Amino acid sequence: MLETISKHEGTPVSVGIKTQYDMAVEQFQRAADIMKLDPNIQEILRKPRRILTVNFPVRMDDGRILLYQGFRSQHNNALGPYKGGIRYHPNVTIDEVMALSMWMTWKCAVAGIPFGGGKGGVTVNPKSLSKTELERLSRTFFSMISEIVGPFRDIPAPDVYTDGQTMAWFMDEYSKREHLNPFAVVTGKPLIVGGSLGRDSATGRGVSISVEEAARHLKMNLKNSTCAIQGWGNCGSWAHKFIEETGAKIVAVSDSKGGAYRQSGLKYNEVNDFKQKTGSVLNLPGTQAVTNEELLEMDVDILIPAALEDVITADNAKKIRAKLVAEGANGPTAPEADDILFRNKVTVVPDILANSGGVSTSYLEWVQNLQHLYWSAEEVDHRLKTIMVNAFAEVWKTTQKHNVDMRTGAYIYAIGKVTDAMKIRGWV
Ligand code: NAD
């Protein structure tokens, strides 16, 4: 018997609330207006080129069959094959996936890697499934989107609640129908099946590189700087490690349970040991507890939001005291907050630049897969640094030229590249 999945796993409907897609279009529109972008090109870029919705049955361990829904959105491929993660979450909607695919187009263009923007997701609570159920769901979903993905068409990667194991299942499923280099169909794979050294730490490393580059342009001395990090997960913890190496002092960190503050600084190793033991950074000995809201408003030089979207809003933007915000998370700052921060001379390195280290190293993984030649961690790190430093310089130049905030500068730079490619290919 076929059952539909319970309501809480269904697609939520938001009425009258600004969605992530609205936010993505609003950010695009700001840059498009400044560029006086041809309205016909605007029309094309506001929407993904293709969105595939799939409804597929998965057999549970107890024999029931549940129906799940998933999506793959392909926003633009003028610069190269679509690239972007696949997330598993109960709140995944077609609208969210569309927004994320558009952000990927700009992120890849900013990084200067030859990819377009894609994103996918399955509306599911993965924590409610056993490993065997997750494997069946992953294999069936990937097989259903296989006709539009491929090493030269669309290359997925991990995202929220998907990981190297999920990518290994995807790749293996794909290998059943395509024998020519199936490793290159997804990135973020385990090392043993074509993953890249340096991929785990890449997003945090990229955040740290963007902090260093911003400090250089702003003439900030990192050795005298303090930093707070919201979200001590993959992105936030690696950012801690690498920012600490620049000489800056991390004074506050947090996770979903709350935050820890110590004026004299928090060393990466000590936070890591404590988090490994207790599962949280909260109550680290010798620290003062702070809430996630308080952490954002602390008197520090650098703020790294590395957890959730929409945490810096019109309500708290005026209370941000950091001079530099580097967005590890995707979409942590609302458009209204961007205006307030710009007026207050707070430099915000936008997500599409600051956290592009992840997709840039995914690109390096794909290149290694295609040539069947694997690089050392040093080689990967060196290439990542080159990509990020160049991207930062280009975005900074565009930002100065138009006298805008860095997000708008990054959008102008990215949209310019995508539209140039569209024109020269004869699409417009
Ligand atoms: P993760 O799951 O490893 O870590 C997320 C962290 O945020 C965890 O420590 C969690 O406890 C914390 N958190 C959850 N809810 C919170 C809350 N309400 N307040 C404070 N902290 C909270 O995830 P991640 O991969 O580090 O991703 C974090 C952000 O970075 C996301 O926005 C993601 O899209 C973005 N990002 C990650 C990558 C990557 O390669 N990991 C690449 C690009 C962008």
GROMACS .gro file of C-alpha atoms and ligand atoms in nm:
model
  472
    1MET     CA    1   0.000   0.000   0.000
    2LEU     CA    2   0.121   0.351  -0.083
    3GLU     CA    3   0.099   0.612   0.191
    4THR     CA    4   0.175   0.980   0.157
    5ILE     CA    5   0.422   1.113   0.411
    6SER     CA    6   0.289   1.285   0.719
    7LYS     CA    7   0.199   1.657   0.712
    8HIS     CA    8   0.506   1.770   0.907
    9GLU     CA    9   0.727   1.636   0.632
   10GLY     CA   10   0.521   1.802   0.360
   11THR     CA   11   0.598   2.124   0.177
   12PRO     CA   12   0.521   2.422   0.403
   13VAL     CA   13   0.316   2.703   0.252
   14SER     CA   14   0.413   3.057   0.349
   15VAL     CA   15   0.154   3.326   0.303
   16GLY     CA   16   0.255   3.693   0.305
   17ILE     CA   17   0.610   3.618   0.425
   18LYS     CA   18   0.915   3.714   0.220
   19THR     CA   19   1.056   3.386   0.090
   20GLN     CA   20   1.421   3.308   0.017
   21TYR     CA   21   1.339   3.332  -0.352
   22ASP     CA   22   1.193   3.683  -0.298
   23MET     CA   23   1.517   3.775  -0.118
   24ALA     CA   24   1.732   3.632  -0.398
   25VAL     CA   25   1.535   3.826  -0.661
   26GLU     CA   26   1.553   4.145  -0.452
   27GLN     CA   27   1.932   4.119  -0.424
   28PHE     CA   28   1.957   4.052  -0.797
   29GLN     CA   29   1.729   4.347  -0.874
   30ARG     CA   30   1.942   4.591  -0.674
   31ALA     CA   31   2.247   4.510  -0.886
   32ALA     CA   32   2.048   4.487  -1.212
   33ASP     CA   33   1.909   4.838  -1.156
   34ILE     CA   34   2.255   4.986  -1.096
   35MET     CA   35   2.387   4.808  -1.406
   36LYS     CA   36   2.083   4.920  -1.608
   37LEU     CA   37   2.065   4.558  -1.721
   38ASP     CA   38   1.855   4.490  -2.031
   39PRO     CA   39   1.501   4.403  -1.906
   40ASN     CA   40   1.492   4.096  -2.130
   41ILE     CA   41   1.808   3.959  -1.967
   42GLN     CA   42   1.662   4.041  -1.626
   43GLU     CA   43   1.353   3.840  -1.712
   44ILE     CA   44   1.568   3.539  -1.806
   45LEU     CA   45   1.790   3.559  -1.497
   46ARG     CA   46   1.507   3.598  -1.247
   47LYS     CA   47   1.397   3.239  -1.309
   48PRO     CA   48   1.580   2.904  -1.327
   49ARG     CA   49   1.613   2.759  -1.678
   50ARG     CA   50   1.479   2.425  -1.563
   51ILE     CA   51   1.321   2.284  -1.248
   52LEU     CA   52   1.258   1.914  -1.217
   53THR     CA   53   1.010   1.792  -0.956
   54VAL     CA   54   1.007   1.421  -0.880
   55ASN     CA   55   0.766   1.218  -0.667
   56PHE     CA   56   0.908   0.882  -0.576
   57PRO     CA   57   0.821   0.587  -0.353
   58VAL     CA   58   1.063   0.454  -0.092
   59ARG     CA   59   1.018   0.124   0.090
   60MET     CA   60   1.058   0.156   0.467
   61ASP     CA   61   1.225  -0.114   0.676
   62ASP     CA   62   0.882  -0.224   0.807
   63GLY     CA   63   0.750  -0.281   0.453
   64ARG     CA   64   0.543   0.037   0.416
   65ILE     CA   65   0.600   0.244   0.104
   66LEU     CA   66   0.611   0.623   0.147
   67LEU     CA   67   0.597   0.881  -0.129
   68TYR     CA   68   0.860   1.158  -0.120
   69GLN     CA   69   0.903   1.474  -0.323
   70GLY     CA   70   1.234   1.615  -0.444
   71PHE     CA   71   1.358   1.889  -0.674
   72ARG     CA   72   1.654   1.987  -0.889
   73SER     CA   73   1.667   2.348  -1.001
   74GLN     CA   74   1.908   2.452  -1.277
   75HIS     CA   75   1.929   2.829  -1.279
   76ASN     CA   76   2.187   2.919  -1.545
   77ASN     CA   77   2.466   2.735  -1.728
   78ALA     CA   78   2.613   3.008  -1.947
   79LEU     CA   79   2.951   2.973  -1.773
   80GLY     CA   80   2.956   2.593  -1.751
   81PRO     CA   81   2.767   2.289  -1.616
   82TYR     CA   82   2.525   2.347  -1.329
   83LYS     CA   83   2.679   2.300  -0.982
   84GLY     CA   84   2.523   2.295  -0.637
   85GLY     CA   85   2.429   2.084  -0.338
   86ILE     CA   86   2.137   1.860  -0.256
   87ARG     CA   87   1.975   1.902   0.085
   88TYR     CA   88   1.748   1.678   0.288
   89HIS     CA   89   1.520   1.874   0.518
   90PRO     CA   90   1.149   1.876   0.611
   91ASN     CA   91   1.126   2.243   0.506
   92VAL     CA   92   1.269   2.198   0.155
   93THR     CA   93   1.041   2.369  -0.097
   94ILE     CA   94   1.066   2.434  -0.467
   95ASP     CA   95   1.093   2.805  -0.384
   96GLU     CA   96   1.395   2.753  -0.157
   97VAL     CA   97   1.571   2.533  -0.410
   98MET     CA   98   1.511   2.793  -0.685
   99ALA     CA   99   1.665   3.068  -0.468
  100LEU     CA  100   1.965   2.855  -0.376
  101SER     CA  101   2.027   2.765  -0.742
  102MET     CA  102   2.029   3.134  -0.834
  103TRP     CA  103   2.281   3.207  -0.555
  104MET     CA  104   2.501   2.928  -0.690
  105THR     CA  105   2.509   3.094  -1.034
  106TRP     CA  106   2.648   3.413  -0.877
  107LYS     CA  107   2.880   3.225  -0.640
  108CYS     CA  108   3.046   3.026  -0.919
  109ALA     CA  109   3.077   3.339  -1.134
  110VAL     CA  110   3.237   3.534  -0.847
  111ALA     CA  111   3.482   3.250  -0.778
  112GLY     CA  112   3.575   3.239  -1.146
  113ILE     CA  113   3.514   2.865  -1.175
  114PRO     CA  114   3.356   2.728  -1.495
  115PHE     CA  115   3.019   2.634  -1.351
  116GLY     CA  116   2.663   2.758  -1.353
  117GLY     CA  117   2.413   2.742  -1.066
  118GLY     CA  118   2.206   2.444  -0.955
  119LYS     CA  119   2.053   2.316  -0.632
  120GLY     CA  120   1.840   2.024  -0.524
  121GLY     CA  121   1.655   1.892  -0.227
  122VAL     CA  122   1.423   1.630  -0.089
  123THR     CA  123   1.142   1.721   0.151
  124VAL     CA  124   1.225   1.471   0.423
  125ASN     CA  125   1.329   1.457   0.785
  126PRO     CA  126   1.642   1.241   0.744
  127LYS     CA  127   1.666   1.191   1.121
  128SER     CA  128   1.341   0.989   1.105
  129LEU     CA  129   1.494   0.735   0.863
  130SER     CA  130   1.727   0.442   0.924
  131LYS     CA  131   2.052   0.421   0.725
  132THR     CA  132   1.906   0.161   0.489
  133GLU     CA  133   1.595   0.377   0.432
  134LEU     CA  134   1.818   0.679   0.363
  135GLU     CA  135   2.020   0.474   0.116
  136ARG     CA  136   1.706   0.365  -0.073
  137LEU     CA  137   1.574   0.724  -0.073
  138SER     CA  138   1.908   0.860  -0.200
  139ARG     CA  139   1.948   0.603  -0.474
  140THR     CA  140   1.590   0.643  -0.598
  141PHE     CA  141   1.603   1.023  -0.592
  142PHE     CA  142   1.933   1.030  -0.780
  143SER     CA  143   1.819   0.779  -1.034
  144MET     CA  144   1.510   0.995  -1.098
  145ILE     CA  145   1.716   1.309  -1.160
  146SER     CA  146   1.990   1.120  -1.348
  147GLU     CA  147   1.856   1.221  -1.687
  148ILE     CA  148   1.947   1.585  -1.618
  149VAL     CA  149   2.272   1.543  -1.419
  150GLY     CA  150   2.615   1.425  -1.534
  151PRO     CA  151   2.984   1.520  -1.515
  152PHE     CA  152   2.938   1.771  -1.799
  153ARG     CA  153   2.575   1.870  -1.733
  154ASP     CA  154   2.505   1.917  -1.362
  155ILE     CA  155   2.730   1.814  -1.074
  156PRO     CA  156   2.561   1.791  -0.730
  157ALA     CA  157   2.735   1.805  -0.390
  158PRO     CA  158   2.645   1.770  -0.020
  159ASP     CA  159   2.435   2.032   0.156
  160VAL     CA  160   2.222   2.039   0.473
  161TYR     CA  161   2.194   1.680   0.613
  162THR     CA  162   2.364   1.514   0.316
  163ASP     CA  163   2.729   1.408   0.331
  164GLY     CA  164   3.008   1.204   0.172
  165GLN     CA  165   2.811   0.881   0.222
  166THR     CA  166   2.511   1.030   0.036
  167MET     CA  167   2.743   1.133  -0.249
  168ALA     CA  168   2.891   0.781  -0.263
  169TRP     CA  169   2.540   0.634  -0.304
  170PHE     CA  170   2.457   0.894  -0.572
  171MET     CA  171   2.778   0.820  -0.762
  172ASP     CA  172   2.728   0.444  -0.738
  173GLU     CA  173   2.369   0.473  -0.863
  174TYR     CA  174   2.487   0.685  -1.154
  175SER     CA  175   2.766   0.434  -1.234
  176LYS     CA  176   2.500   0.172  -1.308
  177ARG     CA  177   2.393   0.359  -1.618
  178GLU     CA  178   2.702   0.565  -1.710
  179HIS     CA  179   3.041   0.393  -1.715
  180LEU     CA  180   3.255   0.683  -1.835
  181ASN     CA  181   3.411   0.841  -1.527
  182PRO     CA  182   3.113   0.825  -1.288
  183PHE     CA  183   3.328   0.973  -1.004
  184ALA     CA  184   3.297   1.318  -1.162
  185VAL     CA  185   2.915   1.326  -1.135
  186VAL     CA  186   2.918   1.454  -0.775
  187THR     CA  187   3.170   1.625  -0.548
  188GLY     CA  188   3.218   1.609  -0.172
  189LYS     CA  189   3.281   1.234  -0.201
  190PRO     CA  190   3.484   1.029   0.049
  191LEU     CA  191   3.855   1.018  -0.046
  192ILE     CA  192   3.844   0.647  -0.135
  193VAL     CA  193   3.597   0.711  -0.419
  194GLY     CA  194   3.748   1.023  -0.573
  195GLY     CA  195   3.710   1.287  -0.303
  196SER     CA  196   3.964   1.567  -0.269
  197LEU     CA  197   4.201   1.638   0.017
  198GLY     CA  198   4.115   1.973   0.172
  199ARG     CA  199   3.741   1.959   0.089
  200ASP     CA  200   3.626   1.926   0.454
  201SER     CA  201   3.803   2.238   0.569
  202ALA     CA  202   3.759   2.437   0.246
  203THR     CA  203   3.463   2.656   0.338
  204GLY     CA  204   3.614   2.765   0.670
  205ARG     CA  205   3.952   2.817   0.505
  206GLY     CA  206   3.785   3.033   0.241
  207VAL     CA  207   3.610   3.241   0.511
  208SER     CA  208   3.948   3.297   0.676
  209ILE     CA  209   4.110   3.395   0.343
  210SER     CA  210   3.831   3.647   0.283
  211VAL     CA  211   3.884   3.790   0.634
  212GLU     CA  212   4.257   3.828   0.561
  213GLU     CA  213   4.191   3.993   0.226
  214ALA     CA  214   3.930   4.229   0.374
  215ALA     CA  215   4.168   4.321   0.658
  216ARG     CA  216   4.441   4.398   0.405
  217HIS     CA  217   4.213   4.627   0.203
  218LEU     CA  218   4.067   4.790   0.515
  219LYS     CA  219   4.412   4.826   0.675
  220MET     CA  220   4.299   4.634   0.983
  221ASN     CA  221   4.570   4.467   1.187
  222LEU     CA  222   4.444   4.113   1.248
  223LYS     CA  223   4.693   4.061   1.531
  224ASN     CA  224   4.504   4.319   1.739
  225SER     CA  225   4.158   4.206   1.627
  226THR     CA  226   3.887   4.013   1.807
  227CYS     CA  227   3.633   3.785   1.643
  228ALA     CA  228   3.300   3.616   1.727
  229ILE     CA  229   3.172   3.310   1.539
  230GLN     CA  230   2.805   3.208   1.536
  231GLY     CA  231   2.764   2.838   1.453
  232TRP     CA  232   3.057   2.614   1.544
  233GLY     CA  233   2.983   2.347   1.280
  234ASN     CA  234   3.182   2.254   0.969
  235CYS     CA  235   3.216   2.609   0.837
  236GLY     CA  236   3.248   2.790   1.173
  237SER     CA  237   3.495   2.553   1.340
  238TRP     CA  238   3.740   2.550   1.047
  239ALA     CA  239   3.705   2.929   1.017
  240HIS     CA  240   3.803   2.944   1.388
  241LYS     CA  241   4.114   2.733   1.327
  242PHE     CA  242   4.237   2.934   1.029
  243ILE     CA  243   4.146   3.281   1.163
  244GLU     CA  244   4.332   3.193   1.483
  245GLU     CA  245   4.640   3.124   1.266
  246THR     CA  246   4.626   3.482   1.134
  247GLY     CA  247   4.685   3.609   1.490
  248ALA     CA  248   4.329   3.735   1.550
  249LYS     CA  249   4.170   3.640   1.884
  250ILE     CA  250   3.841   3.445   1.876
  251VAL     CA  251   3.655   3.559   2.190
  252ALA     CA  252   3.309   3.406   2.136
  253VAL     CA  253   3.165   3.097   1.966
  254SER     CA  254   2.820   2.939   1.965
  255ASP     CA  255   2.604   2.654   1.842
  256SER     CA  256   2.234   2.576   1.854
  257LYS     CA  257   2.249   2.534   2.236
  258GLY     CA  258   2.407   2.876   2.302
  259GLY     CA  259   2.741   3.054   2.314
  260ALA     CA  260   3.061   3.090   2.517
  261TYR     CA  261   3.261   3.412   2.566
  262ARG     CA  262   3.606   3.474   2.712
  263GLN     CA  263   3.779   3.808   2.679
  264SER     CA  264   4.127   3.652   2.681
  265GLY     CA  265   4.035   3.430   2.384
  266LEU     CA  266   3.921   3.076   2.301
  267LYS     CA  267   4.171   2.843   2.139
  268TYR     CA  268   4.047   2.615   1.860
  269ASN     CA  269   4.188   2.299   2.023
  270GLU     CA  270   4.023   2.367   2.356
  271VAL     CA  271   3.680   2.434   2.198
  272ASN     CA  272   3.718   2.130   1.974
  273ASP     CA  273   3.806   1.896   2.264
  274PHE     CA  274   3.513   2.026   2.470
  275LYS     CA  275   3.265   2.002   2.182
  276GLN     CA  276   3.382   1.646   2.104
  277LYS     CA  277   3.320   1.548   2.468
  278THR     CA  278   2.993   1.728   2.538
  279GLY     CA  279   2.840   1.789   2.195
  280SER     CA  280   2.825   2.166   2.250
  281VAL     CA  281   3.040   2.474   2.311
  282LEU     CA  282   2.805   2.587   2.588
  283ASN     CA  283   2.953   2.583   2.942
  284LEU     CA  284   3.315   2.558   2.824
  285PRO     CA  285   3.511   2.601   3.153
  286GLY     CA  286   3.624   2.957   3.223
  287THR     CA  287   3.375   3.117   2.986
  288GLN     CA  288   3.068   3.329   3.026
  289ALA     CA  289   2.747   3.204   2.859
  290VAL     CA  290   2.603   3.429   2.587
  291THR     CA  291   2.296   3.385   2.371
  292ASN     CA  292   2.317   3.365   1.994
  293GLU     CA  293   2.150   3.705   1.972
  294GLU     CA  294   2.401   3.862   2.215
  295LEU     CA  295   2.693   3.713   2.023
  296LEU     CA  296   2.593   3.901   1.708
  297GLU     CA  297   2.597   4.233   1.892
  298MET     CA  298   2.927   4.188   2.080
  299ASP     CA  299   3.201   4.447   2.082
  300VAL     CA  300   3.435   4.263   1.845
  301ASP     CA  301   3.618   4.364   1.526
  302ILE     CA  302   3.508   4.067   1.315
  303LEU     CA  303   3.179   3.879   1.313
  304ILE     CA  304   3.131   3.546   1.135
  305PRO     CA  305   2.769   3.428   1.106
  306ALA     CA  306   2.818   3.061   1.016
  307ALA     CA  307   2.490   2.897   1.116
  308LEU     CA  308   2.154   3.007   0.983
  309GLU     CA  309   2.001   3.242   0.729
  310ASP     CA  310   1.831   3.571   0.817
  311VAL     CA  311   1.999   3.635   1.155
  312ILE     CA  312   2.105   3.996   1.085
  313THR     CA  313   1.783   4.184   1.028
  314ALA     CA  314   1.645   4.538   1.024
  315ASP     CA  315   1.591   4.495   1.401
  316ASN     CA  316   1.946   4.414   1.513
  317ALA     CA  317   2.162   4.554   1.227
  318LYS     CA  318   2.208   4.889   1.401
  319LYS     CA  319   2.342   4.709   1.708
  320ILE     CA  320   2.619   4.526   1.519
  321ARG     CA  321   2.949   4.663   1.650
  322ALA     CA  322   3.191   4.461   1.435
  323LYS     CA  323   3.371   4.653   1.158
  324LEU     CA  324   3.388   4.344   0.939
  325VAL     CA  325   3.125   4.074   0.883
  326ALA     CA  326   3.227   3.769   0.677
  327GLU     CA  327   2.925   3.554   0.589
  328GLY     CA  328   3.008   3.186   0.636
  329ALA     CA  329   2.637   3.098   0.626
  330ASN     CA  330   2.422   3.141   0.318
  331GLY     CA  331   2.183   3.437   0.340
  332PRO     CA  332   2.246   3.547   0.703
  333THR     CA  333   2.178   3.917   0.628
  334ALA     CA  334   1.841   4.055   0.518
  335PRO     CA  335   1.847   4.320   0.239
  336GLU     CA  336   1.718   4.592   0.480
  337ALA     CA  337   2.001   4.508   0.720
  338ASP     CA  338   2.254   4.545   0.437
  339ASP     CA  339   2.148   4.910   0.396
  340ILE     CA  340   2.189   4.981   0.769
  341LEU     CA  341   2.531   4.814   0.785
  342PHE     CA  342   2.651   5.003   0.476
  343ARG     CA  343   2.540   5.336   0.629
  344ASN     CA  344   2.724   5.242   0.950
  345LYS     CA  345   3.042   5.165   0.751
  346VAL     CA  346   3.040   4.795   0.843
  347THR     CA  347   3.206   4.596   0.563
  348VAL     CA  348   3.009   4.279   0.483
  349VAL     CA  349   3.193   4.017   0.275
  350PRO     CA  350   2.888   3.850   0.119
  351ASP     CA  351   2.818   3.477   0.128
  352ILE     CA  352   2.867   3.437  -0.247
  353LEU     CA  353   3.230   3.539  -0.193
  354ALA     CA  354   3.311   3.454   0.171
  355ASN     CA  355   3.184   3.094   0.167
  356SER     CA  356   3.279   3.015  -0.193
  357GLY     CA  357   3.578   2.809  -0.073
  358GLY     CA  358   3.350   2.505  -0.057
  359VAL     CA  359   3.236   2.511  -0.418
  360SER     CA  360   3.582   2.617  -0.536
  361THR     CA  361   3.732   2.304  -0.381
  362SER     CA  362   3.446   2.103  -0.529
  363TYR     CA  363   3.565   2.237  -0.864
  364LEU     CA  364   3.918   2.119  -0.780
  365GLU     CA  365   3.777   1.775  -0.691
  366TRP     CA  366   3.595   1.757  -1.027
  367VAL     CA  367   3.914   1.856  -1.214
  368GLN     CA  368   4.108   1.581  -1.032
  369ASN     CA  369   3.835   1.327  -1.117
  370LEU     CA  370   3.839   1.423  -1.484
  371GLN     CA  371   4.213   1.379  -1.518
  372HIS     CA  372   4.241   1.081  -1.276
  373LEU     CA  373   4.525   1.263  -1.106
  374TYR     CA  374   4.510   1.347  -0.737
  375TRP     CA  375   4.683   1.642  -0.569
  376SER     CA  376   4.839   1.683  -0.225
  377ALA     CA  377   4.656   1.885   0.041
  378GLU     CA  378   4.915   2.163  -0.008
  379GLU     CA  379   4.843   2.178  -0.382
  380VAL     CA  380   4.466   2.198  -0.322
  381ASP     CA  381   4.507   2.468  -0.053
  382HIS     CA  382   4.737   2.670  -0.275
  383ARG     CA  383   4.492   2.657  -0.566
  384LEU     CA  384   4.202   2.749  -0.337
  385LYS     CA  385   4.392   3.049  -0.204
  386THR     CA  386   4.466   3.171  -0.557
  387ILE     CA  387   4.097   3.140  -0.653
  388MET     CA  388   3.976   3.326  -0.341
  389VAL     CA  389   4.234   3.605  -0.351
  390ASN     CA  390   4.156   3.675  -0.718
  391ALA     CA  391   3.780   3.667  -0.654
  392PHE     CA  392   3.813   3.904  -0.360
  393ALA     CA  393   4.023   4.149  -0.564
  394GLU     CA  394   3.769   4.155  -0.851
  395VAL     CA  395   3.473   4.206  -0.618
  396TRP     CA  396   3.657   4.479  -0.425
  397LYS     CA  397   3.740   4.661  -0.751
  398THR     CA  398   3.376   4.649  -0.867
  399THR     CA  399   3.252   4.761  -0.525
  400GLN     CA  400   3.484   5.065  -0.524
  401LYS     CA  401   3.397   5.152  -0.883
  402HIS     CA  402   3.023   5.167  -0.812
  403ASN     CA  403   3.051   5.291  -0.453
  404VAL     CA  404   2.816   5.021  -0.328
  405ASP     CA  405   2.819   4.759  -0.051
  406MET     CA  406   3.025   4.446  -0.125
  407ARG     CA  407   2.718   4.228  -0.184
  408THR     CA  408   2.594   4.456  -0.458
  409GLY     CA  409   2.950   4.476  -0.593
  410ALA     CA  410   2.973   4.096  -0.601
  411TYR     CA  411   2.636   4.073  -0.778
  412ILE     CA  412   2.734   4.333  -1.037
  413TYR     CA  413   3.059   4.146  -1.104
  414ALA     CA  414   2.884   3.806  -1.126
  415ILE     CA  415   2.585   3.922  -1.333
  416GLY     CA  416   2.827   4.098  -1.570
  417LYS     CA  417   3.017   3.774  -1.630
  418VAL     CA  418   2.705   3.563  -1.676
  419THR     CA  419   2.545   3.810  -1.917
  420ASP     CA  420   2.869   3.844  -2.117
  421ALA     CA  421   2.870   3.466  -2.160
  422MET     CA  422   2.501   3.463  -2.254
  423LYS     CA  423   2.559   3.731  -2.516
  424ILE     CA  424   2.866   3.574  -2.671
  425ARG     CA  425   2.691   3.237  -2.685
  426GLY     CA  426   2.408   3.406  -2.873
  427TRP     CA  427   2.133   3.352  -2.612
  428VAL     CA  428   2.035   3.719  -2.600
  429NAD     P1  429   2.685   2.237   1.021
  429NAD     O1  430   2.559   2.163   1.040
  429NAD     O2  431   2.814   2.163   1.020
  429NAD     O3  432   2.699   2.349   1.136
  429NAD     C1  433   2.597   2.437   1.169
  429NAD     C2  434   2.624   2.491   1.309
  429NAD     O4  435   2.525   2.588   1.340
  429NAD     C3  436   2.617   2.384   1.418
  429NAD     O5  437   2.719   2.407   1.511
  429NAD     C4  438   2.480   2.410   1.482
  429NAD     O6  439   2.476   2.373   1.620
  429NAD     C5  440   2.472   2.561   1.469
  429NAD     N1  441   2.336   2.613   1.482
  429NAD     C6  442   2.220   2.557   1.442
  429NAD     N2  443   2.117   2.636   1.478
  429NAD     C7  444   2.171   2.744   1.538
  429NAD     C8  445   2.120   2.861   1.595
  429NAD     N3  446   1.988   2.881   1.601
  429NAD     N4  447   2.206   2.953   1.644
  429NAD     C9  448   2.338   2.931   1.641
  429NAD     N5  449   2.393   2.822   1.590
  429NAD    C10  450   2.311   2.730   1.539
  429NAD     O7  451   2.665   2.323   0.889
  429NAD     P2  452   2.774   2.393   0.797
  429NAD     O8  453   2.804   2.304   0.684
  429NAD     O9  454   2.884   2.447   0.882
  429NAD    O10  455   2.686   2.512   0.738
  429NAD    C11  456   2.665   2.632   0.810
  429NAD    C12  457   2.628   2.741   0.713
  429NAD    O11  458   2.733   2.756   0.617
  429NAD    C13  459   2.500   2.712   0.631
  429NAD    O12  460   2.434   2.834   0.605
  429NAD    C14  461   2.556   2.658   0.502
  429NAD    O13  462   2.466   2.676   0.392
  429NAD    C15  463   2.680   2.743   0.486
  429NAD     N6  464   2.777   2.684   0.395
  429NAD    C16  465   2.841   2.569   0.428
  429NAD    C17  466   2.930   2.514   0.335
  429NAD    C18  467   3.006   2.389   0.367
  429NAD    O14  468   3.087   2.346   0.283
  429NAD     N7  469   2.991   2.329   0.484
  429NAD    C19  470   2.953   2.578   0.212
  429NAD    C20  471   2.887   2.698   0.184
  429NAD    C21  472   2.799   2.750   0.277
   0.00000   0.00000   0.00000
